[in-house]
Each structure stands twice: as structure tokens, then as C-alpha cells.
Amino acid sequence: MRTLRLISFLLFYALTTVNSHFAHAQTSINKQELANQVRSEFLHAWRGYKKYAWGHDDLRPLSKSYHDWYAPESLLMTPVDALDTMILMGLKDEAASTKNYIIENLSFDKDIYVQNFEVTIRLLGGLLSCYELTNDKRLLRLAEDLGNRLLPVFDSPTGLPYRFVNLKTGKTRGVETNPAEAGTLLIEFGTLSRLTHRPVFYDKAKRALVEIYNRRSALGLVGTRINVDTGKWTGTDSHISGAIDSYYEYLLKCWLLFKDKDCKRMWRESVASINKYLADEVGTELWYGHADMLTGRRTSTTYGALDAFFPAVLALSGNITRARELQTSSFKMWAQYGIEPEEINYKTLEVTEAAYPLRPEIVESTYYLYHYTRDPEYLRAGKRLFDDFVKYCKTDEAYASLKSVVTKEKSDSMQSFLFAETLKYFYLLFAPPRTLKFDRVIFNTEAHPILVRNYS
Ligand code: DMJ
């Protein structure tokens, strides 16, 4: 009885915390004004990047210096990731000069080992999206050159990709990978195939996705780590969080983008297993935790900023009810400290990883849910997220990650997905729907929109 009372009290406390943080029942939302505010925050961060880090991968916002992933070389991560957002925001001059800078300065002829997954979602995805938005063939040529240089990753005994490849020599490294890195390539490689009429890109990336799926357990779950040479799992923890997340996203999206029936079947079977073994109903709340892929035994009750992509995927798949329920839980995670931590234990609400690296996923899901439901609740929640985001992460000349959402102490990092994703999804949430026809594109996992075509 005492336990029951305690649970009811905790539930009541949790609900009132979320409700009071996100309660704006009477607040009227001026979408145009909010869209303008997002655009001006984009420019604030972009100016900081240009002033202190121009030509480099990322800005270090506190030390006002820069960071290159493969120093001393730069792959222009921030300009390439930011360009399609500038175009969508109508920042014509900035977009034109950034595009020219990329075309004149971006070269992949470099003796460096790059991480295939990150380079694919940020650079290949960014270049392809900007090619489709501008029709500038030079962007497609850059994308094809990059695609050619990445192809050797797939030359493994299993067809699963190695994690790193040398852009000049084609040598590979990184024999241990995960479903997200192996299975988040087909939107980009598949689009490159369609645009260059070279099936090799589609075929290799699709095989990688299928090879992960083929190794699912009898319960239909995948693990966290897998050996590329042997195809054996080396980590059997199953979840929808980092290292697996976008594998599921691409099963669904590749069905919708390419009308690929294998992807449809793989998505449908996979989501049934996720909902059976990973979903966790706690009182009235819906969460997704961790379980062992072989036994289905619950391994942890954690959920985090990365998991918050899943309401968007559920909504895109047509399951609005479940998407809404899970989004309520994501908002609760955000409300506790007024900004979300990387991970919490949803049973105890204890923060298990306190950082906030400017992640977009909760905003992405808010945008999808608003698109599908037109429920003003999501606009009001989006405004709350945006106000908190500005309040805690803005610096005098840019934006900074948080070391801890509890103390709000900042850290010296501003990843390029701030421009590609976080600010793009905020903008699209408030901007008029004509800014980007939602039904005519599929976003890659870095929020680069790719046109849905009538593929044969
Ligand atoms: C991005 O690079 C992509 O969204 C990826 O799928 C997950 N992590 C970051 C953003 O949080």
C-alpha cells in the first residue's frame, strides 16, 4: 500500500513537473516571429563560426578557436552541414558564398582515415541535398568523388563496412562496428546511385543493411557491437539508442524513399520486436529501455536525448498514438532540468549522463508530430524547447554544448549538427509549410532533405 501511494505521488509529481514546464495553454504563438528568431540565432552561431573557425570543421565556442576532426586537414564539416539550412531559411547571399567556398576548397584527396558513417551522413548527405536544392552539378561531382573514395569500406568478408577508410589509399580499419554505422548509409549511397546511374553504391549499402538484419536474434533484435570480418555479435545489448538508432530509421525511410520492399518487410518485422521487447510501460508512461537481444531480459531502464528521435520515426510510420505517448516522455526528460541530459534512468529519473551536446532529436520529433497532427501543443512545446535552448546554450558569439544539464556548465564544443539539424528543425517547425514540402522529401539522419522521386 505504501509503495502504491509512493508510486502515485511520484507519478503526480512527474506529471505536474512536465505540465508546468510545458504549460502554455493561453500563450499564443506567433509562428513567423519564432521562425525569424530561429533564423537570427542561426546567424549568431554562424557568425561565430566564420569569425573564429572559418575553413575548419567546427568552432570551439568557449576558447574561440577551432577543431578539425582529422587535423591538420579540414573537411569543412560545418559549411557542408549548414548549407541546406541556409537555403531553406532564405539566406541567399550567405548560401551562395558558402556554396562557392565549398566548391573551391573542399577536396577529398587527403591521406587521412575518416569515419565512414559520420562522413556519409554529414558530407555525402549534405552535398547531395544541396545538389538537389541548387542543381549545381559541381556538388554532385564532389559527392561522387567522395562516394568512390568511401566504397572500399564494403570490401569485407561479410559485406558489412569497416568503420574507417583512408580517402587517398582506400585502406580500411575498424573491424568492430555497430548497426547504426553499418546500416545508416543507404539513403546517401542509394541517392548517389540514382543520380549517377551507378548501381554499385545502392547495392553495397543495401547489402550492409541486410547483413545486419540477417543477424538479428530469434527475438528479432540486434545488438550494439558486431565484428565486420566474422559477422558475430560482440555486444548483445539491444535498444534504440546511440549505435543502433538510425539503423531502424533507415529501414523505414529507405522503404519510403526508394519504394524498396525488402526495407518495408525488414522495418515491419523489426518494429514489432522493438515494441515487444524494448518498450516499457511505466504507470501511464511509455519509454523504450534496453534488453538483451538473445533473451529479451531487461538490461537497463535508461532513455536519452538520442532515443528521442523515435517519436518522429513512429509518426512517419503512421503510428501517431505511440509517437505522441513517447514524445510526452521525452518532454518529461527535458522538463526535469529545463533541458535534456544525454541519458536518464526513467524509473528513478536519476540522470545517468548529464551532458547536452546541442542534440536535435527531441526537436525533430516535435516537428514531425506538429506536421501530422497540427496540434498547437507541439508549437507551444517547441517554443519552450527553443527558449530553454537559447537560455542555456547561447554564448556571446555562438552556441556551446553543456557539460552538465544539472549545473548548466558549458563545454567548448559546437558540433555541425547544430546547423544541419537542431536549428533546421526548429525553423521548419515554425516556418510556413511551403518552406519545405514535407511529403516530397525524406530527411537523412543528419536532417539533409532528399527528394522522393518516382524511381522505377
Ligand atoms: C547526428 O549526427 C545524427 O542525427 C546521428 O544520427 C545521431 N547523432 C547526431 C545528433 O545527435
CSV table of C-alpha atoms and ligand atoms in Angstrom, one decimal:
chain,number,residue,atom,x,y,z
A,1,MET,CA,0.0,0.0,0.0
A,2,ARG,CA,2.8,2.4,1.0
A,3,THR,CA,4.6,1.6,-2.2
A,4,LEU,CA,1.4,2.2,-4.2
A,5,ARG,CA,1.0,5.6,-2.5
A,6,LEU,CA,4.6,6.5,-3.2
A,7,ILE,CA,4.3,5.5,-6.9
A,8,SER,CA,1.1,7.6,-7.2
A,9,PHE,CA,2.9,10.5,-5.6
A,10,LEU,CA,5.9,10.2,-7.9
A,11,LEU,CA,3.6,10.0,-10.9
A,12,PHE,CA,1.6,13.0,-9.9
A,13,TYR,CA,4.9,14.9,-9.2
A,14,ALA,CA,6.3,13.9,-12.6
A,15,LEU,CA,3.2,14.9,-14.5
A,16,THR,CA,2.9,18.3,-12.8
A,17,THR,CA,6.6,18.9,-13.4
A,18,VAL,CA,6.2,18.3,-17.2
A,19,ASN,CA,2.9,20.1,-17.3
A,20,SER,CA,4.1,23.2,-15.5
A,21,HIS,CA,7.3,23.4,-17.6
A,22,PHE,CA,5.4,23.0,-20.9
A,23,ALA,CA,2.1,24.6,-19.9
A,24,HIS,CA,1.4,27.5,-22.1
A,25,ALA,CA,-2.3,26.8,-22.6
A,26,GLN,CA,-3.0,30.5,-23.0
A,27,THR,CA,0.2,31.5,-24.8
A,28,SER,CA,-0.5,32.5,-28.3
A,29,ILE,CA,2.2,31.5,-30.7
A,30,ASN,CA,3.4,33.8,-33.4
A,31,LYS,CA,5.0,31.4,-35.8
A,32,GLN,CA,6.5,34.0,-38.1
A,33,GLU,CA,8.2,35.8,-35.2
A,34,LEU,CA,9.6,32.5,-33.9
A,35,ALA,CA,10.9,31.5,-37.3
A,36,ASN,CA,12.6,34.8,-37.6
A,37,GLN,CA,14.1,34.3,-34.1
A,38,VAL,CA,15.5,30.9,-35.1
A,39,ARG,CA,17.0,32.4,-38.2
A,40,SER,CA,18.7,35.1,-36.2
A,41,GLU,CA,20.1,32.6,-33.7
A,42,PHE,CA,21.4,30.6,-36.7
A,43,LEU,CA,23.2,33.7,-38.0
A,44,HIS,CA,24.5,34.4,-34.5
A,45,ALA,CA,26.2,30.9,-34.3
A,46,TRP,CA,27.2,31.1,-38.0
A,47,ARG,CA,29.0,34.4,-37.5
A,48,GLY,CA,30.9,32.9,-34.5
A,49,TYR,CA,32.0,30.0,-36.7
A,50,LYS,CA,33.1,32.4,-39.5
A,51,LYS,CA,34.9,34.7,-37.2
A,52,TYR,CA,37.0,32.1,-35.3
A,53,ALA,CA,36.9,28.8,-37.3
A,54,TRP,CA,36.3,29.6,-40.9
A,55,GLY,CA,37.5,26.9,-43.2
A,56,HIS,CA,37.8,24.4,-40.3
A,57,ASP,CA,35.4,21.6,-39.3
A,58,ASP,CA,33.9,23.1,-36.1
A,59,LEU,CA,34.1,26.1,-33.8
A,60,ARG,CA,35.3,25.7,-30.3
A,61,PRO,CA,32.9,28.3,-28.8
A,62,LEU,CA,34.4,29.0,-25.4
A,63,SER,CA,38.1,29.2,-26.4
A,64,LYS,CA,37.1,30.9,-29.7
A,65,SER,CA,39.3,28.6,-31.7
A,66,TYR,CA,38.6,25.7,-34.0
A,67,HIS,CA,38.6,21.9,-34.2
A,68,ASP,CA,39.4,19.7,-37.1
A,69,TRP,CA,38.3,16.1,-36.9
A,70,TYR,CA,41.4,14.9,-38.9
A,71,ALA,CA,43.8,17.7,-38.1
A,72,PRO,CA,45.6,19.3,-39.8
A,73,GLU,CA,43.2,18.6,-42.6
A,74,SER,CA,39.7,20.0,-42.7
A,75,LEU,CA,36.7,18.5,-44.5
A,76,LEU,CA,34.5,21.7,-44.0
A,77,MET,CA,32.0,19.8,-41.8
A,78,THR,CA,30.2,22.9,-40.6
A,79,PRO,CA,29.8,24.7,-44.0
A,80,VAL,CA,28.6,21.5,-45.7
A,81,ASP,CA,26.3,20.6,-42.9
A,82,ALA,CA,24.9,24.2,-42.7
A,83,LEU,CA,24.4,24.9,-46.4
A,84,ASP,CA,20.9,23.4,-47.0
A,85,THR,CA,19.6,25.1,-43.8
A,86,MET,CA,20.8,28.4,-45.1
A,87,ILE,CA,19.0,27.8,-48.4
A,88,LEU,CA,15.8,26.8,-46.6
A,89,MET,CA,16.0,29.9,-44.4
A,90,GLY,CA,16.3,32.1,-47.5
A,91,LEU,CA,19.7,33.4,-46.6
A,92,LYS,CA,20.6,33.7,-50.2
A,93,ASP,CA,23.9,35.7,-50.1
A,94,GLU,CA,25.3,33.6,-47.3
A,95,ALA,CA,24.3,30.4,-49.1
A,96,ALA,CA,25.8,31.5,-52.4
A,97,SER,CA,29.1,32.4,-50.9
A,98,THR,CA,29.3,29.3,-48.7
A,99,LYS,CA,28.5,27.1,-51.7
A,100,ASN,CA,31.2,28.8,-53.7
A,101,TYR,CA,33.7,28.3,-50.9
A,102,ILE,CA,32.9,24.6,-50.6
A,103,ILE,CA,33.2,24.1,-54.4
A,104,GLU,CA,36.6,25.9,-54.5
A,105,ASN,CA,38.1,24.5,-51.3
A,106,LEU,CA,36.6,21.1,-50.5
A,107,SER,CA,38.9,18.2,-51.6
A,108,PHE,CA,38.8,14.6,-50.6
A,109,ASP,CA,42.2,13.8,-52.0
A,110,LYS,CA,43.7,13.5,-48.5
A,111,ASP,CA,45.8,10.9,-46.8
A,112,ILE,CA,43.5,10.5,-43.8
A,113,TYR,CA,41.4,7.7,-42.3
A,114,VAL,CA,37.9,9.0,-41.9
A,115,GLN,CA,34.9,7.6,-40.1
A,116,ASN,CA,32.6,6.3,-42.9
A,117,PHE,CA,29.3,6.8,-41.0
A,118,GLU,CA,29.9,10.4,-39.9
A,119,VAL,CA,31.3,11.4,-43.3
A,120,THR,CA,28.4,9.8,-45.1
A,121,ILE,CA,25.6,11.3,-43.1
A,122,ARG,CA,27.2,14.8,-42.8
A,123,LEU,CA,29.1,15.3,-46.0
A,124,LEU,CA,27.7,12.9,-48.6
A,125,GLY,CA,24.2,13.7,-47.3
A,126,GLY,CA,24.8,17.4,-47.2
A,127,LEU,CA,26.3,17.6,-50.7
A,128,LEU,CA,23.5,15.5,-52.2
A,129,SER,CA,20.8,17.6,-50.6
A,130,CYS,CA,22.4,20.8,-51.7
A,131,TYR,CA,22.8,19.5,-55.2
A,132,GLU,CA,19.1,18.7,-55.3
A,133,LEU,CA,18.3,22.2,-53.9
A,134,THR,CA,20.6,24.1,-56.3
A,135,ASN,CA,21.1,21.9,-59.3
A,136,ASP,CA,24.8,22.8,-59.2
A,137,LYS,CA,26.5,19.8,-60.8
A,138,ARG,CA,29.8,20.6,-59.1
A,139,LEU,CA,28.2,19.5,-55.8
A,140,LEU,CA,27.2,16.2,-57.4
A,141,ARG,CA,30.7,15.7,-58.7
A,142,LEU,CA,32.1,16.3,-55.2
A,143,ALA,CA,29.6,13.8,-53.8
A,144,GLU,CA,30.5,11.2,-56.4
A,145,ASP,CA,34.2,11.6,-55.7
A,146,LEU,CA,33.6,11.1,-52.0
A,147,GLY,CA,31.4,8.1,-52.7
A,148,ASN,CA,34.1,6.5,-54.8
A,149,ARG,CA,36.6,7.0,-52.0
A,150,LEU,CA,34.3,5.5,-49.4
A,151,LEU,CA,33.4,2.4,-51.3
A,152,PRO,CA,36.4,0.3,-50.1
A,153,VAL,CA,34.7,0.1,-46.6
A,154,PHE,CA,32.4,-2.6,-48.0
A,155,ASP,CA,35.2,-4.9,-49.1
A,156,SER,CA,34.9,-7.2,-46.1
A,157,PRO,CA,34.2,-11.0,-46.0
A,158,THR,CA,30.6,-10.2,-44.8
A,159,GLY,CA,29.8,-7.1,-46.8
A,160,LEU,CA,29.5,-5.2,-43.5
A,161,PRO,CA,31.5,-1.9,-43.7
A,162,TYR,CA,34.7,-1.3,-41.9
A,163,ARG,CA,34.5,1.9,-39.8
A,164,PHE,CA,37.3,3.9,-41.2
A,165,VAL,CA,38.8,4.3,-44.7
A,166,ASN,CA,41.8,6.2,-46.0
A,167,LEU,CA,40.5,8.7,-48.6
A,168,LYS,CA,43.7,8.5,-50.6
A,169,THR,CA,44.8,4.9,-50.4
A,170,GLY,CA,41.5,3.2,-49.9
A,171,LYS,CA,42.9,1.2,-47.0
A,172,THR,CA,40.4,0.3,-44.2
A,173,ARG,CA,40.4,0.0,-40.4
A,174,GLY,CA,38.0,-0.7,-37.6
A,175,VAL,CA,36.8,-4.2,-37.6
A,176,GLU,CA,34.3,-3.7,-34.8
A,177,THR,CA,31.2,-1.7,-35.8
A,178,ASN,CA,27.5,-1.4,-34.8
A,179,PRO,CA,24.1,-1.4,-36.5
A,180,ALA,CA,23.9,2.4,-36.8
A,181,GLU,CA,27.3,2.7,-38.5
A,182,ALA,CA,26.7,-0.2,-40.8
A,183,GLY,CA,23.1,0.5,-41.5
A,184,THR,CA,22.8,4.2,-41.9
A,185,LEU,CA,24.3,4.6,-45.4
A,186,LEU,CA,21.6,3.6,-47.9
A,187,ILE,CA,19.7,7.0,-48.1
A,188,GLU,CA,23.0,8.6,-49.2
A,189,PHE,CA,24.6,5.9,-51.3
A,190,GLY,CA,21.3,5.0,-52.8
A,191,THR,CA,20.6,8.6,-53.8
A,192,LEU,CA,24.1,8.8,-55.3
A,193,SER,CA,23.3,5.7,-57.3
A,194,ARG,CA,20.1,7.2,-58.7
A,195,LEU,CA,21.8,10.5,-59.5
A,196,THR,CA,24.9,9.0,-61.2
A,197,HIS,CA,23.2,5.8,-62.6
A,198,ARG,CA,25.8,3.7,-60.9
A,199,PRO,CA,24.1,0.8,-59.0
A,200,VAL,CA,27.2,-0.1,-57.1
A,201,PHE,CA,26.5,2.5,-54.4
A,202,TYR,CA,23.0,1.3,-53.8
A,203,ASP,CA,23.9,-2.4,-53.9
A,204,LYS,CA,26.8,-2.2,-51.4
A,205,ALA,CA,24.9,0.0,-48.8
A,206,LYS,CA,21.8,-2.1,-49.1
A,207,ARG,CA,23.8,-5.3,-48.6
A,208,ALA,CA,25.3,-3.8,-45.4
A,209,LEU,CA,21.8,-3.0,-44.1
A,210,VAL,CA,20.5,-6.5,-44.9
A,211,GLU,CA,23.6,-8.2,-43.3
A,212,ILE,CA,22.8,-6.5,-40.0
A,213,TYR,CA,19.1,-7.5,-40.3
A,214,ASN,CA,20.1,-11.1,-41.2
A,215,ARG,CA,22.0,-11.4,-38.0
A,216,ARG,CA,19.0,-10.4,-35.8
A,217,SER,CA,18.3,-12.8,-32.9
A,218,ALA,CA,15.4,-15.2,-32.7
A,219,LEU,CA,13.5,-12.4,-30.9
A,220,GLY,CA,14.1,-10.1,-33.9
A,221,LEU,CA,16.5,-7.8,-32.0
A,222,VAL,CA,20.0,-6.6,-32.9
A,223,GLY,CA,22.9,-5.9,-30.6
A,224,THR,CA,25.3,-3.0,-30.0
A,225,ARG,CA,28.6,-4.3,-31.4
A,226,ILE,CA,29.4,-6.6,-34.3
A,227,ASN,CA,32.6,-7.9,-35.9
A,228,VAL,CA,32.8,-7.0,-39.6
A,229,ASP,CA,35.1,-9.9,-40.5
A,230,THR,CA,33.3,-12.7,-38.7
A,231,GLY,CA,29.7,-11.2,-38.6
A,232,LYS,CA,29.5,-12.3,-35.0
A,233,TRP,CA,27.9,-10.0,-32.3
A,234,THR,CA,30.4,-8.8,-29.7
A,235,GLY,CA,27.9,-6.8,-27.7
A,236,THR,CA,24.3,-8.1,-27.3
A,237,ASP,CA,22.7,-5.2,-25.6
A,238,SER,CA,19.6,-4.1,-27.6
A,239,HIS,CA,18.0,-0.7,-27.6
A,240,ILE,CA,17.0,2.2,-29.8
A,241,SER,CA,19.8,4.5,-28.6
A,242,GLY,CA,23.2,5.5,-30.0
A,243,ALA,CA,24.9,2.8,-32.0
A,244,ILE,CA,21.6,1.3,-33.1
A,245,ASP,CA,19.1,4.2,-33.5
A,246,SER,CA,19.4,5.2,-37.2
A,247,TYR,CA,19.6,1.6,-38.4
A,248,TYR,CA,15.9,1.4,-37.7
A,249,GLU,CA,15.3,4.9,-39.1
A,250,TYR,CA,16.8,3.8,-42.4
A,251,LEU,CA,14.8,0.6,-42.7
A,252,LEU,CA,11.7,2.7,-42.7
A,253,LYS,CA,13.0,5.7,-44.7
A,254,CYS,CA,14.6,3.5,-47.4
A,255,TRP,CA,11.3,1.8,-48.0
A,256,LEU,CA,9.6,5.2,-48.3
A,257,LEU,CA,12.4,6.9,-50.3
A,258,PHE,CA,13.2,4.1,-52.8
A,259,LYS,CA,10.0,2.1,-52.5
A,260,ASP,CA,12.2,-0.8,-51.5
A,261,LYS,CA,10.0,-3.7,-50.5
A,262,ASP,CA,12.8,-5.5,-48.6
A,263,CYS,CA,13.2,-2.5,-46.4
A,264,LYS,CA,9.4,-2.4,-45.8
A,265,ARG,CA,9.5,-6.1,-44.7
A,266,MET,CA,12.6,-5.5,-42.5
A,267,TRP,CA,11.1,-2.4,-40.9
A,268,ARG,CA,7.8,-4.1,-40.1
A,269,GLU,CA,9.4,-7.1,-38.6
A,270,SER,CA,11.9,-5.0,-36.6
A,271,VAL,CA,9.4,-2.5,-35.2
A,272,ALA,CA,7.2,-5.4,-33.9
A,273,SER,CA,10.2,-6.7,-31.9
A,274,ILE,CA,11.2,-3.3,-30.7
A,275,ASN,CA,7.7,-2.7,-29.4
A,276,LYS,CA,7.5,-6.1,-27.8
A,277,TYR,CA,10.9,-6.3,-26.0
A,278,LEU,CA,12.2,-2.7,-25.7
A,279,ALA,CA,9.1,-0.7,-25.0
A,280,ASP,CA,8.4,-0.3,-21.3
A,281,GLU,CA,5.2,1.0,-19.8
A,282,VAL,CA,5.8,2.6,-16.5
A,283,GLY,CA,2.5,3.6,-15.0
A,284,THR,CA,0.8,5.7,-17.7
A,285,GLU,CA,4.1,6.5,-19.4
A,286,LEU,CA,5.7,4.9,-22.4
A,287,TRP,CA,9.5,4.5,-22.6
A,288,TYR,CA,12.0,2.4,-24.5
A,289,GLY,CA,14.7,0.7,-22.5
A,290,HIS,CA,17.4,-1.8,-23.1
A,291,ALA,CA,17.2,-5.6,-23.2
A,292,ASP,CA,19.5,-8.5,-24.1
A,293,MET,CA,19.0,-9.3,-27.8
A,294,LEU,CA,19.1,-13.1,-27.2
A,295,THR,CA,16.9,-13.5,-24.1
A,296,GLY,CA,14.8,-10.3,-24.1
A,297,ARG,CA,15.8,-9.8,-20.5
A,298,ARG,CA,15.6,-6.1,-19.4
A,299,THR,CA,19.2,-4.9,-19.0
A,300,SER,CA,18.6,-1.3,-18.1
A,301,THR,CA,15.8,1.3,-17.8
A,302,THR,CA,17.6,4.1,-19.5
A,303,TYR,CA,16.4,6.5,-22.2
A,304,GLY,CA,18.2,9.6,-23.5
A,305,ALA,CA,18.5,12.5,-25.9
A,306,LEU,CA,19.3,10.2,-28.8
A,307,ASP,CA,16.3,7.9,-28.2
A,308,ALA,CA,14.1,11.0,-28.7
A,309,PHE,CA,14.3,10.5,-32.5
A,310,PHE,CA,11.9,7.6,-32.2
A,311,PRO,CA,8.6,9.5,-32.0
A,312,ALA,CA,9.5,11.0,-35.4
A,313,VAL,CA,10.1,7.6,-36.8
A,314,LEU,CA,6.9,6.2,-35.3
A,315,ALA,CA,4.9,9.2,-36.7
A,316,LEU,CA,6.4,8.7,-40.1
A,317,SER,CA,5.4,5.0,-40.0
A,318,GLY,CA,1.8,6.0,-39.2
A,319,ASN,CA,1.7,5.2,-35.5
A,320,ILE,CA,0.8,8.6,-34.2
A,321,THR,CA,-0.7,7.4,-31.0
A,322,ARG,CA,2.5,5.7,-29.9
A,323,ALA,CA,4.6,8.6,-31.2
A,324,ARG,CA,2.6,11.1,-29.0
A,325,GLU,CA,2.9,8.9,-25.9
A,326,LEU,CA,6.7,8.6,-26.3
A,327,GLN,CA,7.0,12.3,-27.1
A,328,THR,CA,5.3,13.1,-23.7
A,329,SER,CA,8.1,11.1,-22.0
A,330,SER,CA,10.8,13.0,-24.0
A,331,PHE,CA,9.3,16.3,-22.8
A,332,LYS,CA,9.3,14.9,-19.2
A,333,MET,CA,13.0,14.2,-19.6
A,334,TRP,CA,13.6,17.7,-20.8
A,335,ALA,CA,11.4,19.4,-18.2
A,336,GLN,CA,13.3,18.0,-15.2
A,337,TYR,CA,16.2,20.4,-15.6
A,338,GLY,CA,14.8,22.7,-18.3
A,339,ILE,CA,17.0,21.0,-20.9
A,340,GLU,CA,17.6,17.3,-21.6
A,341,PRO,CA,20.5,15.2,-20.4
A,342,GLU,CA,22.2,12.6,-22.6
A,343,GLU,CA,20.6,9.8,-20.6
A,344,ILE,CA,18.3,9.2,-17.6
A,345,ASN,CA,17.0,6.2,-15.7
A,346,TYR,CA,13.3,6.6,-16.5
A,347,LYS,CA,12.3,4.5,-13.5
A,348,THR,CA,14.1,6.7,-10.9
A,349,LEU,CA,14.5,9.9,-13.0
A,350,GLU,CA,18.2,9.9,-12.0
A,351,VAL,CA,20.5,11.5,-14.6
A,352,THR,CA,23.0,8.8,-15.7
A,353,GLU,CA,24.8,11.1,-18.3
A,354,ALA,CA,24.5,14.8,-17.7
A,355,ALA,CA,25.8,16.4,-20.9
A,356,TYR,CA,23.8,18.1,-23.6
A,357,PRO,CA,25.8,18.4,-26.9
A,358,LEU,CA,23.1,20.5,-28.6
A,359,ARG,CA,21.3,17.5,-29.9
A,360,PRO,CA,18.3,17.8,-32.3
A,361,GLU,CA,16.2,14.7,-31.8
A,362,ILE,CA,13.5,16.0,-29.5
A,363,VAL,CA,13.0,19.0,-31.8
A,364,GLU,CA,12.9,16.7,-34.8
A,365,SER,CA,10.1,14.7,-33.2
A,366,THR,CA,8.2,17.8,-32.2
A,367,TYR,CA,8.3,19.0,-35.9
A,368,TYR,CA,7.1,15.6,-37.2
A,369,LEU,CA,4.3,15.5,-34.6
A,370,TYR,CA,3.2,19.0,-35.4
A,371,HIS,CA,3.2,18.2,-39.1
A,372,TYR,CA,1.0,15.2,-38.7
A,373,THR,CA,-1.4,16.4,-36.0
A,374,ARG,CA,-1.3,20.3,-36.3
A,375,ASP,CA,-1.9,20.2,-32.6
A,376,PRO,CA,-0.8,23.6,-31.2
A,377,GLU,CA,0.5,21.8,-28.2
A,378,TYR,CA,3.6,20.9,-30.2
A,379,LEU,CA,4.1,24.5,-31.3
A,380,ARG,CA,4.0,25.6,-27.7
A,381,ALA,CA,6.3,22.8,-26.6
A,382,GLY,CA,8.6,23.8,-29.5
A,383,LYS,CA,8.7,27.4,-28.2
A,384,ARG,CA,9.5,26.1,-24.7
A,385,LEU,CA,12.4,24.0,-26.1
A,386,PHE,CA,13.7,26.8,-28.1
A,387,ASP,CA,13.6,29.4,-25.3
A,388,ASP,CA,15.4,26.9,-23.0
A,389,PHE,CA,17.9,26.1,-25.7
A,390,VAL,CA,18.8,29.8,-26.2
A,391,LYS,CA,18.8,30.5,-22.4
A,392,TYR,CA,21.3,27.8,-21.5
A,393,CYS,CA,23.4,27.2,-24.6
A,394,LYS,CA,23.9,30.7,-26.2
A,395,THR,CA,27.3,32.3,-25.7
A,396,ASP,CA,28.3,35.8,-26.5
A,397,GLU,CA,29.4,34.9,-30.1
A,398,ALA,CA,27.9,31.4,-30.8
A,399,TYR,CA,26.4,28.4,-29.0
A,400,ALA,CA,28.0,25.9,-26.7
A,401,SER,CA,27.2,22.3,-25.5
A,402,LEU,CA,26.5,21.8,-21.8
A,403,LYS,CA,28.9,19.7,-19.7
A,404,SER,CA,26.0,19.2,-17.3
A,405,VAL,CA,22.3,20.0,-17.6
A,406,VAL,CA,22.2,20.0,-13.8
A,407,THR,CA,24.8,22.7,-13.3
A,408,LYS,CA,24.4,24.3,-16.8
A,409,GLU,CA,28.2,24.5,-17.1
A,410,LYS,CA,29.1,24.8,-20.7
A,411,SER,CA,31.7,22.9,-22.7
A,412,ASP,CA,33.9,24.0,-25.6
A,413,SER,CA,32.1,22.3,-28.4
A,414,MET,CA,29.6,23.3,-31.1
A,415,GLN,CA,29.1,20.3,-33.4
A,416,SER,CA,28.0,20.9,-37.0
A,417,PHE,CA,24.6,19.2,-36.4
A,418,LEU,CA,23.6,22.4,-34.6
A,419,PHE,CA,23.3,24.0,-38.1
A,420,ALA,CA,22.2,20.9,-40.0
A,421,GLU,CA,19.6,19.6,-37.6
A,422,THR,CA,18.8,21.4,-34.4
A,423,LEU,CA,18.2,24.9,-35.9
A,424,LYS,CA,16.8,23.5,-39.1
A,425,TYR,CA,14.1,21.5,-37.2
A,426,PHE,CA,13.3,24.5,-35.0
A,427,TYR,CA,13.0,26.6,-38.1
A,428,LEU,CA,10.8,24.2,-40.0
A,429,LEU,CA,8.5,23.8,-37.0
A,430,PHE,CA,7.7,27.5,-37.1
A,431,ALA,CA,8.1,28.4,-40.7
A,432,PRO,CA,5.3,28.2,-43.3
A,433,PRO,CA,4.8,24.6,-44.6
A,434,ARG,CA,5.7,25.8,-48.1
A,435,THR,CA,9.3,26.3,-46.9
A,436,LEU,CA,9.8,22.6,-47.5
A,437,LYS,CA,7.1,20.2,-48.8
A,438,PHE,CA,7.3,17.5,-46.0
A,439,ASP,CA,5.8,14.8,-48.1
A,440,ARG,CA,8.2,15.3,-51.0
A,441,VAL,CA,11.4,14.6,-49.1
A,442,ILE,CA,13.0,12.1,-46.7
A,443,PHE,CA,15.4,13.6,-44.2
A,444,ASN,CA,18.6,11.6,-43.8
A,445,THR,CA,19.7,11.1,-40.2
A,446,GLU,CA,21.6,14.4,-40.3
A,447,ALA,CA,18.4,16.3,-41.4
A,448,HIS,CA,19.5,16.7,-45.0
A,449,PRO,CA,16.3,16.5,-47.1
A,450,ILE,CA,16.4,14.2,-50.1
A,451,LEU,CA,13.8,14.3,-52.8
A,452,VAL,CA,11.4,11.4,-53.1
A,453,ARG,CA,11.4,10.6,-56.9
A,454,ASN,CA,9.4,8.2,-58.9
A,455,TYR,CA,12.1,5.5,-59.0
A,456,SER,CA,11.4,2.6,-61.3
B,1,DMJ,C1,23.7,13.4,-35.6
B,1,DMJ,O1,25.0,13.3,-36.2
B,1,DMJ,C2,22.8,12.4,-36.3
B,1,DMJ,O2,21.5,12.8,-36.0
B,1,DMJ,C3,23.0,11.0,-35.8
B,1,DMJ,O3,22.0,10.1,-36.3
B,1,DMJ,C4,22.9,10.9,-34.3
B,1,DMJ,N1,23.8,11.9,-33.6
B,1,DMJ,C5,23.8,13.3,-34.1
B,1,DMJ,C6,22.8,14.2,-33.5
B,1,DMJ,O4,22.6,14.0,-32.2
